[in-house]
PDB file of C-alpha atoms in Angstrom:
ATOM      1  CA  MET A 499       8.403   4.694  64.040  1.00 53.00           C
ATOM      2  CA  GLU A 500      11.101   4.018  61.464  1.00 61.00           C
ATOM      3  CA  VAL A 501      10.856   6.250  58.391  1.00 59.00           C
ATOM      4  CA  ARG A 502      11.395   4.235  55.223  1.00 74.00           C
ATOM      5  CA  ASN A 503      11.851   5.366  51.649  1.00 90.00           C
ATOM      6  CA  SER A 504       8.893   4.471  49.478  1.00 94.00           C
ATOM      7  CA  LEU A 505       7.978   4.313  45.802  1.00 97.00           C
ATOM      8  CA  ASP A 506       4.540   4.430  44.212  1.00 97.00           C
ATOM      9  CA  TYR A 507       3.445   1.590  41.989  1.00 98.00           C
ATOM     10  CA  TYR A 508       0.613   0.517  39.711  1.00 98.00           C
ATOM     11  CA  VAL A 509      -0.362  -2.944  38.621  1.00 98.00           C
ATOM     12  CA  LEU A 510      -1.726  -2.775  35.085  1.00 97.00           C
ATOM     13  CA  ASP A 511      -3.319  -5.380  32.854  1.00 97.00           C
ATOM     14  CA  VAL A 512      -1.663  -4.944  29.459  1.00 96.00           C
ATOM     15  CA  PHE A 513      -3.036  -5.603  25.957  1.00 95.00           C
ATOM     16  CA  THR A 514      -6.603  -5.276  27.181  1.00 94.00           C
ATOM     17  CA  GLN A 515      -9.199  -2.677  28.174  1.00 92.00           C
ATOM     18  CA  GLU A 516     -10.683  -4.905  30.888  1.00 93.00           C
ATOM     19  CA  SER A 517      -9.370  -5.461  34.400  1.00 94.00           C
ATOM     20  CA  TYR A 518      -8.176  -8.980  35.176  1.00 94.00           C
ATOM     21  CA  LYS A 519      -7.652  -9.801  31.521  1.00 94.00           C
ATOM     22  CA  GLY A 520      -4.476  -9.295  29.513  1.00 94.00           C
ATOM     23  CA  ASN A 521      -0.983  -9.603  30.962  1.00 94.00           C
ATOM     24  CA  PRO A 522      -0.448  -8.186  34.490  1.00 96.00           C
ATOM     25  CA  LEU A 523       2.566  -5.933  34.963  1.00 97.00           C
ATOM     26  CA  SER A 524       3.811  -4.101  38.035  1.00 98.00           C
ATOM     27  CA  VAL A 525       5.134  -0.619  37.244  1.00 98.00           C
ATOM     28  CA  VAL A 526       7.229   1.054  39.949  1.00 98.00           C
ATOM     29  CA  PHE A 527       7.935   4.798  39.721  1.00 98.00           C
ATOM     30  CA  THR A 528      11.432   5.831  40.802  1.00 97.00           C
ATOM     31  CA  ASN A 529      13.438   9.059  40.938  1.00 94.00           C
ATOM     32  CA  GLY A 530      16.361   7.495  39.078  1.00 93.00           C
ATOM     33  CA  ASP A 531      18.210   4.218  38.962  1.00 94.00           C
ATOM     34  CA  LEU A 532      17.964   1.846  41.926  1.00 96.00           C
ATOM     35  CA  SER A 533      20.566  -0.652  43.026  1.00 96.00           C
ATOM     36  CA  LEU A 534      20.539  -4.023  41.288  1.00 96.00           C
ATOM     37  CA  THR A 535      19.551  -5.675  44.574  1.00 96.00           C
ATOM     38  CA  GLU A 536      16.529  -3.375  44.914  1.00 97.00           C
ATOM     39  CA  TYR A 537      15.396  -4.144  41.371  1.00 97.00           C
ATOM     40  CA  GLU A 538      15.728  -7.863  42.022  1.00 97.00           C
ATOM     41  CA  ASN A 539      14.011  -7.816  45.420  1.00 97.00           C
ATOM     42  CA  ILE A 540      11.011  -5.821  44.246  1.00 97.00           C
ATOM     43  CA  SER A 541      10.564  -7.904  41.082  1.00 97.00           C
ATOM     44  CA  ARG A 542      10.721 -11.130  43.061  1.00 97.00           C
ATOM     45  CA  GLU A 543       8.190  -9.798  45.577  1.00 97.00           C
ATOM     46  CA  PHE A 544       5.645  -8.929  42.875  1.00 97.00           C
ATOM     47  CA  GLY A 545       6.212 -12.240  41.107  1.00 95.00           C
ATOM     48  CA  TYR A 546       4.767 -11.193  37.747  1.00 94.00           C
ATOM     49  CA  SER A 547       6.544 -12.260  34.571  1.00 91.00           C
ATOM     50  CA  GLU A 548       8.153  -8.803  34.582  1.00 94.00           C
ATOM     51  CA  THR A 549       8.269  -5.668  36.732  1.00 97.00           C
ATOM     52  CA  SER A 550       9.083  -2.345  35.065  1.00 98.00           C
ATOM     53  CA  PHE A 551      10.767   0.617  36.779  1.00 98.00           C
ATOM     54  CA  VAL A 552      10.110   4.057  35.330  1.00 97.00           C
ATOM     55  CA  TYR A 553      11.353   7.613  35.709  1.00 96.00           C
ATOM     56  CA  TYR A 554      11.346  10.696  33.482  1.00 94.00           C
ATOM     57  CA  SER A 555      14.612  12.532  32.822  1.00 91.00           C
ATOM     58  CA  ILE A 556      13.944  16.256  32.483  1.00 87.00           C
ATOM     59  CA  GLU A 557      17.475  16.837  31.138  1.00 88.00           C
ATOM     60  CA  GLN A 558      17.121  14.233  28.399  1.00 88.00           C
ATOM     61  CA  LYS A 559      13.379  14.770  27.954  1.00 86.00           C
ATOM     62  CA  MET A 560      13.095  11.025  27.843  1.00 91.00           C
ATOM     63  CA  LEU A 561      11.340   8.277  29.757  1.00 95.00           C
ATOM     64  CA  HIS A 562      13.684   5.657  31.226  1.00 96.00           C
ATOM     65  CA  VAL A 563      12.451   2.082  31.703  1.00 97.00           C
ATOM     66  CA  ARG A 564      14.158  -0.982  33.157  1.00 97.00           C
ATOM     67  CA  SER A 565      12.426  -4.355  33.508  1.00 96.00           C
ATOM     68  CA  PHE A 566      13.271  -7.481  35.510  1.00 96.00           C
ATOM     69  CA  THR A 567      11.843 -10.985  35.771  1.00 93.00           C
ATOM     70  CA  PRO A 568      11.189 -12.605  39.193  1.00 93.00           C
ATOM     71  CA  ILE A 569      14.547 -14.401  38.992  1.00 93.00           C
ATOM     72  CA  GLY A 570      16.407 -11.114  38.477  1.00 93.00           C
ATOM     73  CA  VAL A 571      17.020 -11.232  34.719  1.00 92.00           C
ATOM     74  CA  GLU A 572      16.888  -7.786  33.107  1.00 94.00           C
ATOM     75  CA  VAL A 573      14.961  -7.766  29.848  1.00 90.00           C
ATOM     76  CA  GLY A 574      14.572  -5.215  27.090  1.00 86.00           C
ATOM     77  CA  GLY A 575      12.619  -5.148  23.870  1.00 81.00           C
ATOM     78  CA  ALA A 576       9.336  -3.527  22.915  1.00 79.00           C
ATOM     79  CA  GLY A 577       6.906  -5.808  24.722  1.00 89.00           C
ATOM     80  CA  HIS A 578       4.161  -5.674  27.347  1.00 93.00           C
ATOM     81  CA  ASN A 579       6.756  -4.525  29.893  1.00 95.00           C
ATOM     82  CA  LEU A 580       7.370  -1.355  27.858  1.00 95.00           C
ATOM     83  CA  LEU A 581       3.783  -0.780  26.739  1.00 95.00           C
ATOM     84  CA  GLY A 582       2.536  -1.044  30.321  1.00 96.00           C
ATOM     85  CA  ALA A 583       5.321   1.217  31.575  1.00 97.00           C
ATOM     86  CA  VAL A 584       4.398   3.949  29.086  1.00 96.00           C
ATOM     87  CA  SER A 585       0.691   3.559  29.900  1.00 95.00           C
ATOM     88  CA  GLY A 586       1.513   3.842  33.588  1.00 96.00           C
ATOM     89  CA  ALA A 587       3.602   6.959  32.987  1.00 95.00           C
ATOM     90  CA  LEU A 588       0.667   8.523  31.132  1.00 93.00           C
ATOM     91  CA  LEU A 589      -1.722   7.786  33.991  1.00 91.00           C
ATOM     92  CA  LYS A 590       0.824   9.016  36.540  1.00 93.00           C
ATOM     93  CA  GLY A 591       1.248  12.307  34.683  1.00 92.00           C
ATOM     94  CA  LEU A 592       4.921  11.794  33.809  1.00 92.00           C
ATOM     95  CA  ILE A 593       3.885  12.259  30.178  1.00 89.00           C
ATOM     96  CA  SER A 594       1.301  14.756  28.988  1.00 85.00           C
ATOM     97  CA  GLU A 595      -1.979  13.233  27.889  1.00 77.00           C
ATOM     98  CA  HIS A 596      -1.575  15.247  24.684  1.00 79.00           C
ATOM     99  CA  THR A 597       1.724  13.528  23.806  1.00 83.00           C
ATOM    100  CA  LEU A 598       1.534  11.850  20.394  1.00 86.00           C
ATOM    101  CA  SER A 599       5.050  10.460  20.157  1.00 88.00           C
ATOM    102  CA  LEU A 600       8.130  10.065  22.316  1.00 91.00           C
ATOM    103  CA  THR A 601      11.358   8.129  22.646  1.00 92.00           C
ATOM    104  CA  VAL A 602      11.838   5.744  25.552  1.00 94.00           C
ATOM    105  CA  LEU A 603      15.256   4.561  26.700  1.00 94.00           C
ATOM    106  CA  MET A 604      15.265   0.885  27.642  1.00 92.00           C
ATOM    107  CA  GLU A 605      18.460  -1.047  28.347  1.00 84.00           C
ATOM    108  CA  ASN A 606      20.266   1.974  26.811  1.00 85.00           C
ATOM    109  CA  THR A 607      18.331   1.425  23.567  1.00 89.00           C
ATOM    110  CA  PRO A 608      16.030   4.209  22.294  1.00 91.00           C
ATOM    111  CA  ILE A 609      12.605   2.923  21.228  1.00 91.00           C
ATOM    112  CA  ALA A 610      10.079   5.040  19.319  1.00 90.00           C
ATOM    113  CA  ILE A 611       6.571   5.209  20.780  1.00 93.00           C
ATOM    114  CA  THR A 612       3.363   6.656  19.359  1.00 93.00           C
ATOM    115  CA  ILE A 613       0.172   7.237  21.345  1.00 93.00           C
ATOM    116  CA  ASP A 614      -3.392   7.361  20.069  1.00 89.00           C
ATOM    117  CA  ASN A 615      -5.902   9.037  22.371  1.00 83.00           C
ATOM    118  CA  PRO A 616      -9.390   8.061  21.164  1.00 80.00           C
ATOM    119  CA  THR A 617     -12.432  10.058  22.189  1.00 73.00           C
ATOM    120  CA  GLN A 618     -13.675   6.937  23.972  1.00 78.00           C
ATOM    121  CA  GLY A 619     -11.711   4.203  25.676  1.00 82.00           C
ATOM    122  CA  LEU A 620      -8.139   3.974  26.875  1.00 89.00           C
ATOM    123  CA  PRO A 621      -5.055   5.305  25.062  1.00 89.00           C
ATOM    124  CA  VAL A 622      -3.454   2.919  22.583  1.00 92.00           C
ATOM    125  CA  VAL A 623       0.334   2.780  22.878  1.00 94.00           C
ATOM    126  CA  LYS A 624       2.246   1.583  19.816  1.00 94.00           C
ATOM    127  CA  MET A 625       5.889   0.506  19.892  1.00 93.00           C
ATOM    128  CA  ARG A 626       8.032   0.421  16.779  1.00 94.00           C
ATOM    129  CA  GLN A 627      10.224  -2.650  16.514  1.00 94.00           C
ATOM    130  CA  LYS A 628      12.967  -3.213  13.961  1.00 94.00           C
ATOM    131  CA  PRO A 629      12.182  -5.030  10.688  1.00 97.00           C
ATOM    132  CA  VAL A 630      12.152  -8.782  11.245  1.00 97.00           C
ATOM    133  CA  GLN A 631      15.223 -10.910  10.621  1.00 96.00           C
ATOM    134  CA  ASN A 632      14.503 -14.562   9.940  1.00 94.00           C
ATOM    135  CA  GLY A 633      17.171 -16.851  11.323  1.00 94.00           C
ATOM    136  CA  GLN A 634      17.705 -20.574  11.516  1.00 96.00           C
ATOM    137  CA  GLU A 635      14.953 -23.070  10.812  1.00 97.00           C
ATOM    138  CA  LEU A 636      14.366 -25.604  13.593  1.00 97.00           C
ATOM    139  CA  ALA A 637      13.899 -29.359  13.349  1.00 96.00           C
ATOM    140  CA  PHE A 638      10.365 -30.663  13.783  1.00 97.00           C
ATOM    141  CA  ASP A 639      11.417 -33.635  15.917  1.00 97.00           C
ATOM    142  CA  LEU A 640      13.302 -31.558  18.505  1.00 96.00           C
ATOM    143  CA  LEU A 641      10.436 -29.089  18.924  1.00 98.00           C
ATOM    144  CA  ALA A 642       7.711 -31.723  19.011  1.00 98.00           C
ATOM    145  CA  LYS A 643       9.443 -33.666  21.779  1.00 96.00           C
ATOM    146  CA  ALA A 644      10.009 -30.540  23.885  1.00 98.00           C
ATOM    147  CA  LEU A 645       6.389 -29.380  23.476  1.00 98.00           C
ATOM    148  CA  GLY A 646       4.713 -32.753  24.022  1.00 97.00           C
ATOM    149  CA  LEU A 647       3.415 -32.920  20.438  1.00 98.00           C
ATOM    150  CA  SER A 648       4.023 -35.106  17.401  1.00 97.00           C
ATOM    151  CA  GLU A 649       5.924 -33.945  14.354  1.00 97.00           C
ATOM    152  CA  LYS A 650       2.758 -33.974  12.207  1.00 97.00           C
ATOM    153  CA  ASP A 651       1.178 -31.548  14.700  1.00 98.00           C
ATOM    154  CA  LEU A 652       3.685 -28.942  13.510  1.00 98.00           C
ATOM    155  CA  ILE A 653       2.947 -29.307   9.800  1.00 96.00           C
ATOM    156  CA  VAL A 654       0.945 -26.204   8.888  1.00 96.00           C
ATOM    157  CA  ARG A 655       0.620 -24.973   5.302  1.00 92.00           C
ATOM    158  CA  GLN A 656       4.179 -24.475   4.045  1.00 93.00           C
ATOM    159  CA  LEU A 657       5.437 -22.859   7.251  1.00 97.00           C
ATOM    160  CA  ILE A 658       8.668 -24.054   8.860  1.00 97.00           C
ATOM    161  CA  PRO A 659       9.466 -23.371  12.555  1.00 98.00           C
ATOM    162  CA  THR A 660      11.954 -20.502  12.411  1.00 98.00           C
ATOM    163  CA  ILE A 661      13.885 -18.242  14.751  1.00 98.00           C
ATOM    164  CA  ALA A 662      12.786 -14.659  14.076  1.00 98.00           C
ATOM    165  CA  GLN A 663      13.991 -11.429  15.663  1.00 97.00           C
ATOM    166  CA  THR A 664      13.044  -7.778  15.853  1.00 96.00           C
ATOM    167  CA  GLU A 665      14.260  -6.731  19.321  1.00 90.00           C
ATOM    168  CA  VAL A 666      14.563 -10.229  20.810  1.00 93.00           C
ATOM    169  CA  ALA A 667      15.036 -13.592  19.064  1.00 96.00           C
ATOM    170  CA  HIS A 668      12.191 -16.072  19.561  1.00 98.00           C
ATOM    171  CA  ALA A 669      11.145 -19.272  17.787  1.00 98.00           C
ATOM    172  CA  MET A 670       7.988 -19.022  15.666  1.00 98.00           C
ATOM    173  CA  ILE A 671       6.274 -22.425  15.847  1.00 98.00           C
ATOM    174  CA  PRO A 672       3.120 -23.169  13.825  1.00 98.00           C
ATOM    175  CA  VAL A 673       0.719 -25.731  15.317  1.00 98.00           C
ATOM    176  CA  SER A 674      -1.949 -27.440  13.213  1.00 98.00           C
ATOM    177  CA  SER A 675      -4.994 -26.590  15.369  1.00 97.00           C
ATOM    178  CA  ILE A 676      -6.057 -24.445  18.304  1.00 97.00           C
ATOM    179  CA  ASN A 677      -7.025 -27.602  20.238  1.00 97.00           C
ATOM    180  CA  LEU A 678      -3.475 -28.916  19.863  1.00 98.00           C
ATOM    181  CA  LEU A 679      -2.077 -25.500  20.718  1.00 98.00           C
ATOM    182  CA  ASN A 680      -3.958 -25.561  24.011  1.00 97.00           C
ATOM    183  CA  SER A 681      -2.875 -29.151  24.694  1.00 97.00           C
ATOM    184  CA  ILE A 682       0.837 -28.276  24.761  1.00 98.00           C
ATOM    185  CA  LYS A 683       2.594 -29.380  27.953  1.00 96.00           C
ATOM    186  CA  PRO A 684       6.178 -28.194  27.499  1.00 97.00           C
ATOM    187  CA  ASN A 685       9.242 -29.756  29.035  1.00 97.00           C
ATOM    188  CA  ALA A 686      10.929 -26.682  30.529  1.00 97.00           C
ATOM    189  CA  ASN A 687      14.401 -28.257  30.674  1.00 98.00           C
ATOM    190  CA  ALA A 688      14.177 -29.306  27.026  1.00 98.00           C
ATOM    191  CA  LEU A 689      13.075 -25.792  26.017  1.00 98.00           C
ATOM    192  CA  ILE A 690      15.982 -24.247  27.902  1.00 98.00           C
ATOM    193  CA  GLU A 691      18.448 -26.582  26.186  1.00 98.00           C
ATOM    194  CA  LEU A 692      17.069 -25.680  22.753  1.00 98.00           C
ATOM    195  CA  SER A 693      17.213 -21.960  23.581  1.00 97.00           C
ATOM    196  CA  LYS A 694      20.862 -22.274  24.549  1.00 97.00           C
ATOM    197  CA  GLN A 695      21.767 -24.522  21.628  1.00 97.00           C
ATOM    198  CA  PHE A 696      20.290 -22.243  18.966  1.00 97.00           C
ATOM    199  CA  ASP A 697      20.799 -18.891  20.745  1.00 96.00           C
ATOM    200  CA  PHE A 698      17.254 -17.576  21.148  1.00 97.00           C
ATOM    201  CA  GLU A 699      14.863 -17.016  24.053  1.00 95.00           C
ATOM    202  CA  GLY A 700      11.175 -17.904  23.881  1.00 96.00           C
ATOM    203  CA  PHE A 701       8.903 -20.276  21.998  1.00 98.00           C
ATOM    204  CA  TYR A 702       5.915 -18.558  20.322  1.00 98.00           C
ATOM    205  CA  CYS A 703       3.498 -21.293  19.315  1.00 98.00           C
ATOM    206  CA  PHE A 704       0.542 -20.269  17.165  1.00 98.00           C
ATOM    207  CA  ALA A 705      -2.442 -21.719  15.324  1.00 98.00           C
ATOM    208  CA  PHE A 706      -4.880 -20.335  12.795  1.00 98.00           C
ATOM    209  CA  PRO A 707      -8.584 -20.107  13.744  1.00 96.00           C
ATOM    210  CA  GLU A 708     -10.881 -22.540  11.963  1.00 88.00           C
ATOM    211  CA  SER A 709     -13.509 -19.865  11.280  1.00 85.00           C
ATOM    212  CA  THR A 710     -13.429 -16.148  10.554  1.00 84.00           C
ATOM    213  CA  GLU A 711     -12.276 -14.274  13.642  1.00 89.00           C
ATOM    214  CA  SER A 712     -11.056 -10.773  14.417  1.00 90.00           C
ATOM    215  CA  TYR A 713      -7.578 -12.182  15.089  1.00 96.00           C
ATOM    216  CA  ILE A 714      -5.231 -13.829  12.582  1.00 97.00           C
ATOM    217  CA  VAL A 715      -3.764 -16.402  14.978  1.00 98.00           C
ATOM    218  CA  GLN A 716      -4.065 -17.600  18.558  1.00 98.00           C
ATOM    219  CA  SER A 717      -0.782 -18.045  20.399  1.00 98.00           C
ATOM    220  CA  ARG A 718       0.999 -19.296  23.512  1.00 98.00           C
ATOM    221  CA  PHE A 719       4.452 -18.215  24.699  1.00 98.00           C
ATOM    222  CA  PHE A 720       6.978 -20.151  26.803  1.00 98.00           C
ATOM    223  CA  ASN A 721      10.321 -18.758  27.965  1.00 96.00           C
ATOM    224  CA  PRO A 722      11.697 -20.795  30.886  1.00 95.00           C
ATOM    225  CA  LEU A 723      15.207 -19.585  30.031  1.00 94.00           C
ATOM    226  CA  ILE A 724      14.440 -16.319  31.860  1.00 91.00           C
ATOM    227  CA  GLY A 725      11.932 -17.729  34.336  1.00 89.00           C
ATOM    228  CA  ILE A 726       8.655 -17.351  32.403  1.00 91.00           C
ATOM    229  CA  ASP A 727       6.719 -20.634  32.305  1.00 94.00           C
ATOM    230  CA  GLU A 728       3.960 -19.085  30.185  1.00 96.00           C
ATOM    231  CA  ASP A 729       3.131 -15.486  29.332  1.00 94.00           C
ATOM    232  CA  ALA A 730      -0.330 -14.026  28.705  1.00 94.00           C
ATOM    233  CA  ALA A 731       0.826 -11.423  26.154  1.00 95.00           C
ATOM    234  CA  THR A 732       4.256 -11.023  24.595  1.00 94.00           C
ATOM    235  CA  GLY A 733       4.885  -7.993  22.415  1.00 94.00           C
ATOM    236  CA  THR A 734       8.516  -8.952  21.769  1.00 94.00           C
ATOM    237  CA  ALA A 735       7.260 -12.164  20.149  1.00 97.00           C
ATOM    238  CA  ALA A 736       4.171 -10.724  18.446  1.00 97.00           C
ATOM    239  CA  GLY A 737       6.327  -8.371  16.359  1.00 97.00           C
ATOM    240  CA  PRO A 738       8.580 -11.118  14.976  1.00 97.00           C
ATOM    241  CA  LEU A 739       5.519 -13.298  14.322  1.00 98.00           C
ATOM    242  CA  ALA A 740       3.889 -10.526  12.283  1.00 98.00           C
ATOM    243  CA  GLY A 741       7.100 -10.164  10.276  1.00 98.00           C
ATOM    244  CA  PHE A 742       7.365 -13.935   9.834  1.00 98.00           C
ATOM    245  CA  LEU A 743       3.761 -14.159   8.602  1.00 98.00           C
ATOM    246  CA  CYS A 744       4.309 -11.216   6.259  1.00 97.00           C
ATOM    247  CA  ASN A 745       7.437 -12.795   4.786  1.00 96.00           C
ATOM    248  CA  SER A 746       5.454 -16.024   4.381  1.00 96.00           C
ATOM    249  CA  LYS A 747       2.684 -14.139   2.468  1.00 96.00           C
ATOM    250  CA  VAL A 748       0.077 -14.917   5.133  1.00 96.00           C
ATOM    251  CA  ILE A 749      -0.513 -11.207   5.804  1.00 97.00           C
ATOM    252  CA  GLN A 750       0.422  -8.173   3.738  1.00 97.00           C
ATOM    253  CA  GLN A 751       2.570  -5.176   4.551  1.00 97.00           C
ATOM    254  CA  GLY A 752       0.367  -2.423   5.951  1.00 96.00           C
ATOM    255  CA  GLN A 753      -2.360  -4.855   7.030  1.00 96.00           C
ATOM    256  CA  GLU A 754      -3.557  -4.149  10.561  1.00 95.00           C
ATOM    257  CA  SER A 755      -4.007  -7.442  12.414  1.00 97.00           C
ATOM    258  CA  GLN A 756      -4.506  -8.833  15.904  1.00 97.00           C
ATOM    259  CA  ILE A 757      -2.958 -11.761  17.747  1.00 98.00           C
ATOM    260  CA  LEU A 758      -4.942 -13.447  20.513  1.00 98.00           C
ATOM    261  CA  GLN A 759      -2.832 -14.758  23.408  1.00 97.00           C
ATOM    262  CA  GLY A 760      -3.404 -15.833  27.006  1.00 97.00           C
ATOM    263  CA  VAL A 761      -6.609 -17.839  26.508  1.00 97.00           C
ATOM    264  CA  LYS A 762      -5.158 -20.931  28.200  1.00 97.00           C
ATOM    265  CA  LEU A 763      -4.293 -18.785  31.242  1.00 96.00           C
ATOM    266  CA  ASN A 764      -7.800 -17.245  31.309  1.00 95.00           C
ATOM    267  CA  GLN A 765      -6.128 -13.893  30.567  1.00 95.00           C
ATOM    268  CA  PRO A 766      -7.111 -13.232  26.946  1.00 96.00           C
ATOM    269  CA  SER A 767      -4.997 -10.500  25.375  1.00 96.00           C
ATOM    270  CA  LEU A 768      -5.326  -8.825  21.982  1.00 95.00           C
ATOM    271  CA  ILE A 769      -2.082  -7.567  20.497  1.00 96.00           C
ATOM    272  CA  ASN A 770      -2.311  -5.149  17.559  1.00 96.00           C
ATOM    273  CA  VAL A 771       0.379  -5.615  14.888  1.00 97.00           C
ATOM    274  CA  VAL A 772       1.153  -4.062  11.534  1.00 97.00           C
ATOM    275  CA  VAL A 773       4.234  -4.514   9.327  1.00 98.00           C
ATOM    276  CA  LYS A 774       5.542  -1.379   7.626  1.00 97.00           C
ATOM    277  CA  GLU A 775       8.665  -0.522   5.659  1.00 95.00           C
ATOM    278  CA  ASP A 776      10.366   1.143   8.621  1.00 94.00           C
ATOM    279  CA  GLY A 777       9.586  -1.622  11.110  1.00 95.00           C
ATOM    280  CA  ILE A 778       6.835  -3.529  12.874  1.00 97.00           C
ATOM    281  CA  TYR A 779       4.362  -1.701  15.080  1.00 96.00           C
ATOM    282  CA  VAL A 780       3.004  -3.528  18.127  1.00 96.00           C
ATOM    283  CA  GLY A 781       0.329  -1.897  20.256  1.00 95.00           C
ATOM    284  CA  GLY A 782      -2.532  -2.105  22.677  1.00 95.00           C
ATOM    285  CA  SER A 783      -4.092  -0.597  25.777  1.00 95.00           C
ATOM    286  CA  SER A 784      -3.540  -1.047  29.513  1.00 96.00           C
ATOM    287  CA  VAL A 785      -5.877  -0.680  32.483  1.00 96.00           C
ATOM    288  CA  VAL A 786      -4.871  -0.110  36.132  1.00 96.00           C
ATOM    289  CA  THR A 787      -6.118  -2.805  38.530  1.00 96.00           C
ATOM    290  CA  MET A 788      -4.126  -1.933  41.656  1.00 96.00           C
ATOM    291  CA  GLN A 789      -1.963   0.814  43.074  1.00 97.00           C
ATOM    292  CA  GLY A 790       0.062   1.275  46.226  1.00 97.00           C
ATOM    293  CA  VAL A 791       3.464   1.883  47.775  1.00 97.00           C
ATOM    294  CA  VAL A 792       6.681  -0.161  47.794  1.00 96.00           C
ATOM    295  CA  TYR A 793       9.010   0.300  50.774  1.00 95.00           C
ATOM    296  CA  LEU A 794      12.760   0.080  50.232  1.00 91.00           C
TER     297      LEU A 794
END
């Protein structure tokens, strides 16, 4: 029988404490960097919005993470792909369960991580993103057409659709009701053209709940530019949204809040966010749903 090299993997549901909720992520444990072809093949085989590859460097005392979409695009940022990778490393024993903080290297960028280990429940991993930078405002008519909405559907309080960035630039798009939010049927080609024209990636559409809820907004995320039709939880967009809402005086600095995402996909995810002076903290838990072996 042919002997083949193999790598262990977990599939985790991220931004949740329940299996089969949240955003699924495959996490593959390696002994170092793989070839680009191996990254691409494995990510395509899993087919999740992203697959993360993880190893711990003893020399650098640092966790290394690389993430790829099913179409072979490498992505960085402090999102569910990083949170799930760190959670997987904890469960795998690459990081001590007593670790409270560490630095993770992703796309050659160091990202600060803190870990809360409650007496009950799963660890909560928090990722520090850079302070938000608000960029260009976007025209209502262009967005409405691409999202299958009317211009009046995007008139919410005094908020203007705006490109915002911490690690990755995404468009923050207010929608006037949760019903309209869930009615969005985006034109992928139109979204891609807008992303290229204005130099950003995804579209983070959000609406405020009509009654008092534990979350501040409900959201949906579309990023066909890198092969993601819709994502169940997007940390790289939740951070900029928190910063955007703070700058717009909707939430206050230091206020701990939650964003609900993934409802339309039947994968509800709760993303914890808080804006501080040194950056925006995005966090949540992850639960393992599957584990196995990948053959190279």
